Amino acid sequence: MAELIEPYNGIIYDPACGSGGMFVQSIKFIENHQGNKKEISIYGQESSPTTYKLAKMNLAIRGISANLGLKHADTFHDDQHKDLKADYIMANPPFNQKDWRGENELKDDPRWKGYDVPPKSNANYGWILNMVSKLSDNGVAGFILANGALSGGGEEYKIRKALIKNNLIEAIIIIPRNTFYTTDISVTLWIINKNKKERTIQINDRQKNYRNREKEVLFMDLRRWGSEYEKQFVELTATDIEKIAENYHNWQQTDWETTYKDIPEFCKSVHFDQLKENKYSLVPSKYIDFIDVDSNIDFDTEMKRIQKDFKVLLEEEKESQEQLINAFKTLGYEL
């Protein structure tokens, strides 16, 4: 996430900061890219009193100063940073929170201005709109949500449609299953960008020439990526992350036609018109091309290969049975 949104300087915010892991990763990113961590201001919020204390301790022992609010508090009902405008947001909020507000609560909250009120049955779009409301004019947000937020009807559909029409959604990236210790499901990394227009900026000693990406969304599917560890988890390696970030940044730049290309089963740049045709769904598989491997298979050749393999297996099984019968016979027992 840090490699994609590049939080070099400015204000970083996490509305569900937990023990402060996102902030630590941001500082590591800055240090790894010869940046200055003194140019970063950190703001966060956490509802659990124990986790809130852990976050303060976690940051303190690393020498990272941060404003986590005056107290632990629920982000929706007691916003500790009401007037904040962040340059970067990094978050992994709780998935699919139910009953996060009462039937008549938070209906006129300024964070929903211009959008429908997020449904009380699921907080996913409440988190999204909270983050959108906190971004500065050039702010970028990266956050993780359950895949269910990519589609669906009702208020979520209306909010998603408005987000797309307002040119806020920059990239949707499907993360492999078993990437997290707490859930084995595949999840989505969203990138929201308040300024997708053509502009040039200076980052350290590099100049970045962004092209106009309004009316476009980049989709990436990483479910085939990563390496297995501890026999049950998947990890995106440093090389994987470097390739993914390079692909994303190439797509953003003015020379993208020579450095970026759509790749089946990996990535696709999609125009607004295609999103509209698909009823504003953000499910990557609706857009990314997938190779039909079966269409190129010679049925007769494949069946002969399978026939040969089964013949060998049956012969080996017959031999094993005979060895077992002889072993019992040797012991004086007939089968």
Coordinates of C-alpha atoms in Angstrom, one line a residue:
M1 CA 0.0 0.0 0.0
A2 CA 2.8 2.4 0.9
E3 CA 4.6 1.6 -2.4
L4 CA 1.5 2.5 -4.3
I5 CA 0.4 5.8 -2.6
E6 CA 4.0 6.9 -1.8
P7 CA 3.5 8.9 1.5
Y8 CA 6.8 10.9 1.3
N9 CA 5.6 14.1 3.1
G10 CA 2.5 15.7 4.5
I11 CA -0.3 14.4 6.7
I12 CA -1.0 10.7 7.1
Y13 CA -4.3 9.5 8.6
D14 CA -5.7 6.1 9.6
P15 CA -9.3 6.1 10.9
A16 CA -9.0 2.6 12.3
C17 CA -5.4 2.6 13.3
G18 CA -5.3 -0.5 15.5
S19 CA -1.8 -0.8 17.1
G20 CA -0.4 1.6 14.5
G21 CA 1.0 -0.8 11.9
M22 CA 0.1 1.4 8.9
F23 CA 2.1 4.3 10.4
V24 CA 5.1 2.1 11.0
Q25 CA 5.0 0.9 7.4
S26 CA 4.8 4.5 6.2
I27 CA 7.9 5.4 8.1
K28 CA 9.7 2.3 6.8
F29 CA 8.7 3.4 3.2
I30 CA 10.2 6.9 3.8
E31 CA 13.4 5.5 5.2
N32 CA 13.8 3.0 2.4
H33 CA 13.4 5.7 -0.2
Q34 CA 15.8 8.2 1.5
G35 CA 13.0 10.5 2.6
N36 CA 12.7 12.5 5.8
K37 CA 10.3 11.2 8.4
K38 CA 10.2 14.7 10.0
E39 CA 8.2 15.8 7.0
I40 CA 5.4 13.5 8.0
S41 CA 2.6 14.3 10.5
I42 CA 0.6 11.3 11.7
Y43 CA -3.1 11.3 12.8
G44 CA -5.2 8.3 13.8
Q45 CA -8.1 7.0 15.8
E46 CA -8.9 3.8 17.6
S47 CA -12.0 2.7 19.4
S48 CA -10.5 -0.1 21.6
P49 CA -9.0 1.3 24.8
T50 CA -6.4 -1.5 25.0
T51 CA -5.4 -1.2 21.3
Y52 CA -5.3 2.6 21.6
K53 CA -2.7 2.3 24.4
L54 CA -0.8 -0.3 22.4
A55 CA -0.7 2.1 19.4
K56 CA 0.7 5.0 21.4
M57 CA 3.3 2.7 22.9
N58 CA 4.2 1.1 19.5
L59 CA 4.8 4.5 18.0
A60 CA 6.6 5.9 21.0
I61 CA 9.2 3.2 21.2
R62 CA 10.0 3.8 17.5
G63 CA 10.3 7.6 18.1
I64 CA 7.3 8.4 15.9
S65 CA 5.2 11.3 17.1
A66 CA 1.4 11.0 16.4
N67 CA -1.9 12.5 17.2
L68 CA -4.3 9.7 18.0
G69 CA -7.0 11.9 19.4
L70 CA -7.6 12.9 23.0
K71 CA -9.0 9.4 23.8
H72 CA -10.0 6.1 22.3
A73 CA -13.2 6.7 20.5
D74 CA -15.5 5.3 17.7
T75 CA -14.6 7.1 14.5
F76 CA -18.2 7.4 13.3
H77 CA -19.8 8.6 16.6
D78 CA -16.9 10.6 18.1
D79 CA -14.6 11.8 15.3
Q80 CA -11.4 13.0 16.9
H81 CA -10.2 14.8 13.8
K82 CA -13.3 16.5 12.4
D83 CA -11.5 19.2 10.4
L84 CA -8.5 17.1 9.2
K85 CA -7.5 17.2 5.6
A86 CA -4.9 14.4 4.9
D87 CA -2.5 14.0 2.1
Y88 CA -2.4 10.3 2.5
I89 CA -4.8 7.8 4.1
M90 CA -3.8 4.2 4.8
A91 CA -6.4 1.9 6.5
N92 CA -7.6 -1.6 7.1
P93 CA -11.0 -0.9 8.8
P94 CA -13.2 -3.7 10.2
F95 CA -14.9 -5.7 7.4
N96 CA -18.7 -5.6 7.0
Q97 CA -19.6 -4.1 10.4
K98 CA -23.3 -4.5 11.1
D99 CA -25.4 -2.1 13.1
W100 CA -22.6 0.5 13.2
R101 CA -25.2 3.2 13.6
G102 CA -28.8 3.4 14.8
E103 CA -31.7 3.7 12.4
N104 CA -31.9 7.4 12.8
E105 CA -28.3 8.1 13.7
L106 CA -25.7 10.0 11.6
K107 CA -28.2 10.7 8.8
D108 CA -27.1 14.3 8.5
D109 CA -23.4 13.7 9.1
P110 CA -21.3 16.1 6.9
R111 CA -19.0 13.3 5.9
W112 CA -21.8 11.9 3.6
K113 CA -22.4 15.3 1.9
G114 CA -23.2 14.8 -1.8
Y115 CA -23.8 11.0 -1.3
D116 CA -26.5 8.7 0.1
V117 CA -26.3 7.8 3.7
P118 CA -24.4 4.5 4.1
P119 CA -26.7 1.6 5.2
K120 CA -26.7 0.7 8.8
S121 CA -26.5 -3.0 7.9
N122 CA -22.9 -2.6 6.7
A123 CA -20.2 0.1 7.5
N124 CA -18.0 -0.5 4.4
Y125 CA -19.2 2.6 2.6
G126 CA -19.3 4.6 5.8
W127 CA -15.5 4.0 6.1
I128 CA -15.1 4.9 2.4
L129 CA -17.0 8.2 2.7
N130 CA -15.3 9.1 6.0
M131 CA -11.9 8.7 4.2
V132 CA -13.0 10.7 1.1
S133 CA -14.2 13.5 3.4
K134 CA -10.7 13.6 5.0
L135 CA -8.6 13.9 1.9
S136 CA -7.0 17.1 0.8
D137 CA -7.4 18.4 -2.7
N138 CA -4.5 16.2 -3.9
G139 CA -5.0 13.5 -1.3
V140 CA -4.6 9.8 -2.0
A141 CA -6.1 7.0 0.1
G142 CA -5.3 3.3 0.1
F143 CA -7.5 0.9 2.1
I144 CA -8.5 -2.7 2.4
L145 CA -12.1 -3.9 2.3
A146 CA -14.0 -7.1 1.8
N147 CA -14.8 -8.0 -1.8
G148 CA -18.5 -7.6 -1.2
A149 CA -18.0 -3.8 -1.4
L150 CA -17.2 -4.1 -5.1
S151 CA -20.8 -4.7 -6.1
G152 CA -24.3 -4.8 -4.6
G153 CA -27.4 -2.6 -4.7
G154 CA -29.3 -0.1 -2.6
E155 CA -27.4 2.8 -1.0
E156 CA -24.1 1.1 -1.7
Y157 CA -24.8 1.0 -5.4
K158 CA -25.7 4.7 -5.4
I159 CA -22.6 5.7 -3.4
R160 CA -20.3 3.6 -5.6
K161 CA -21.8 5.1 -8.8
A162 CA -21.3 8.6 -7.4
L163 CA -17.7 7.8 -6.4
I164 CA -17.0 6.6 -10.0
K165 CA -18.7 9.6 -11.6
N166 CA -16.8 12.0 -9.3
N167 CA -13.5 10.5 -10.7
L168 CA -12.3 9.4 -7.2
I169 CA -11.6 5.7 -7.8
E170 CA -8.1 5.2 -9.3
A171 CA -7.4 1.5 -8.8
I172 CA -9.0 -1.7 -7.5
I173 CA -6.6 -4.5 -6.7
I174 CA -7.6 -8.0 -5.6
I175 CA -5.3 -9.4 -2.9
P176 CA -4.6 -13.2 -2.7
R177 CA -6.5 -15.4 -0.3
N178 CA -4.8 -16.3 3.0
T179 CA -2.7 -13.0 3.0
F180 CA -4.0 -12.1 6.4
Y181 CA -3.8 -14.1 9.7
T182 CA -7.4 -13.1 10.7
T183 CA -9.2 -14.1 7.6
D184 CA -8.7 -16.6 4.7
I185 CA -10.8 -14.7 2.2
S186 CA -9.5 -12.7 -0.8
V187 CA -9.9 -9.0 -0.1
T188 CA -9.6 -5.7 -2.1
L189 CA -7.1 -2.9 -2.0
W190 CA -8.8 0.4 -3.1
I191 CA -6.9 3.4 -4.2
I192 CA -8.9 6.7 -4.1
N193 CA -7.3 9.8 -5.6
K194 CA -8.8 13.3 -5.3
N195 CA -6.7 14.6 -8.2
K196 CA -6.5 12.4 -11.3
K197 CA -5.8 15.3 -13.6
E198 CA -2.6 15.9 -15.6
R199 CA 0.1 17.5 -13.4
T200 CA 3.8 17.3 -12.6
I201 CA 5.2 16.9 -9.1
Q202 CA 8.7 16.6 -7.6
I203 CA 9.3 13.7 -5.3
N204 CA 12.8 13.8 -3.7
D205 CA 15.1 13.9 -6.8
R206 CA 12.5 12.5 -9.2
Q207 CA 10.0 14.3 -11.3
K208 CA 6.6 12.5 -11.9
N209 CA 4.5 13.5 -14.9
Y210 CA 1.0 12.4 -14.3
R211 CA -1.4 12.1 -17.2
N212 CA -5.1 12.8 -17.0
R213 CA -6.7 9.6 -15.7
E214 CA -10.2 10.9 -15.1
K215 CA -12.9 8.5 -16.5
E216 CA -10.4 5.6 -16.0
V217 CA -9.9 2.9 -13.4
L218 CA -7.0 0.5 -13.2
F219 CA -8.0 -3.1 -12.2
M220 CA -5.4 -5.6 -11.0
D221 CA -5.9 -9.2 -9.9
L222 CA -3.2 -10.7 -7.7
R223 CA -4.8 -13.9 -6.7
R224 CA -2.2 -15.9 -8.7
W225 CA 0.6 -14.0 -7.1
G226 CA 2.6 -14.5 -3.9
S227 CA 4.5 -17.3 -2.2
E228 CA 3.2 -19.8 0.3
Y229 CA 4.7 -19.8 3.8
E230 CA 3.8 -21.8 7.0
K231 CA 1.8 -24.1 4.6
Q232 CA -1.4 -22.0 5.0
F233 CA -0.5 -18.3 4.3
V234 CA 0.4 -16.4 1.1
E235 CA 2.9 -13.5 1.1
L236 CA 3.5 -11.0 -1.7
T237 CA 7.3 -10.9 -2.0
A238 CA 9.4 -7.8 -2.3
T239 CA 9.9 -8.6 -6.0
D240 CA 6.1 -9.0 -6.4
I241 CA 5.4 -5.7 -4.7
E242 CA 8.0 -3.9 -6.9
K243 CA 6.4 -5.3 -10.1
I244 CA 2.9 -4.3 -9.0
A245 CA 3.9 -0.8 -7.9
E246 CA 5.9 -0.3 -11.2
N247 CA 2.8 -1.4 -13.2
Y248 CA 0.6 1.0 -11.3
H249 CA 2.9 4.0 -11.6
N250 CA 3.6 3.3 -15.3
W251 CA -0.2 3.5 -15.9
Q252 CA -0.3 6.9 -14.2
Q253 CA 2.4 8.5 -16.2
T254 CA 2.3 10.5 -19.5
D255 CA 4.4 7.9 -21.3
W256 CA 2.1 5.1 -20.2
E257 CA 1.4 3.9 -23.8
T258 CA 5.1 2.7 -24.0
T259 CA 5.5 1.5 -20.4
Y260 CA 2.1 0.0 -19.6
K261 CA -0.1 -2.6 -21.3
D262 CA -3.1 -4.6 -20.3
I263 CA -2.1 -8.2 -19.4
P264 CA -4.7 -11.0 -19.3
E265 CA -5.3 -12.4 -15.8
F266 CA -3.4 -9.5 -14.3
C267 CA -4.4 -6.0 -15.2
K268 CA -6.8 -3.8 -17.3
S269 CA -7.3 -0.1 -17.7
V270 CA -11.0 0.5 -17.9
H271 CA -12.9 3.6 -19.2
F272 CA -16.0 5.0 -17.5
D273 CA -18.2 3.8 -20.4
Q274 CA -17.4 0.2 -19.7
L275 CA -18.0 0.7 -16.0
K276 CA -21.4 2.2 -16.9
E277 CA -22.2 -0.8 -19.1
N278 CA -21.5 -3.1 -16.1
K279 CA -23.8 -1.1 -13.8
Y280 CA -20.8 0.5 -12.0
S281 CA -19.6 -2.8 -10.7
L282 CA -16.0 -2.8 -9.5
V283 CA -15.4 -6.6 -9.7
P284 CA -12.1 -7.0 -11.6
S285 CA -13.1 -10.2 -13.3
K286 CA -15.8 -8.3 -15.2
Y287 CA -13.0 -6.4 -17.0
I288 CA -9.7 -8.2 -16.9
D289 CA -9.3 -10.7 -19.7
F290 CA -8.9 -14.4 -18.7
I291 CA -7.3 -17.0 -20.9
D292 CA -9.5 -20.0 -21.7
V293 CA -6.9 -22.7 -21.3
D294 CA -9.4 -25.5 -22.1
S295 CA -10.1 -24.1 -25.6
N296 CA -6.6 -25.0 -26.8
I297 CA -6.6 -28.6 -25.5
D298 CA -6.6 -31.5 -27.9
F299 CA -9.2 -33.8 -26.3
D300 CA -8.0 -37.0 -27.9
T301 CA -4.4 -36.4 -27.0
E302 CA -5.3 -35.4 -23.4
M303 CA -7.5 -38.4 -22.9
K304 CA -4.7 -40.7 -24.1
R305 CA -2.3 -39.1 -21.6
I306 CA -4.9 -39.6 -18.8
Q307 CA -5.5 -43.2 -20.0
K308 CA -1.7 -44.0 -19.8
D309 CA -1.5 -42.4 -16.3
F310 CA -4.4 -44.4 -15.0
K311 CA -3.0 -47.6 -16.4
V312 CA 0.2 -47.1 -14.5
L313 CA -1.7 -46.3 -11.3
L314 CA -3.8 -49.5 -11.6
E315 CA -0.8 -51.6 -12.2
E316 CA 0.9 -50.2 -9.2
E317 CA -2.2 -50.7 -7.1
K318 CA -2.4 -54.4 -8.3
E319 CA 1.3 -54.9 -7.3
S320 CA 0.7 -53.4 -3.9
Q321 CA -2.3 -55.7 -3.3
E322 CA -0.3 -58.8 -4.2
Q323 CA 2.5 -57.7 -1.8
L324 CA 0.0 -57.2 1.0
I325 CA -1.6 -60.7 0.4
N326 CA 1.8 -62.4 0.3
A327 CA 2.9 -60.6 3.6
F328 CA -0.2 -62.0 5.4
K329 CA 0.3 -65.5 3.8
T330 CA 3.9 -65.5 5.2
L331 CA 2.6 -64.8 8.7
G332 CA 0.1 -67.7 8.3
Y333 CA -3.0 -65.8 7.5
E334 CA -4.9 -66.0 4.3
L335 CA -6.8 -63.0 3.0

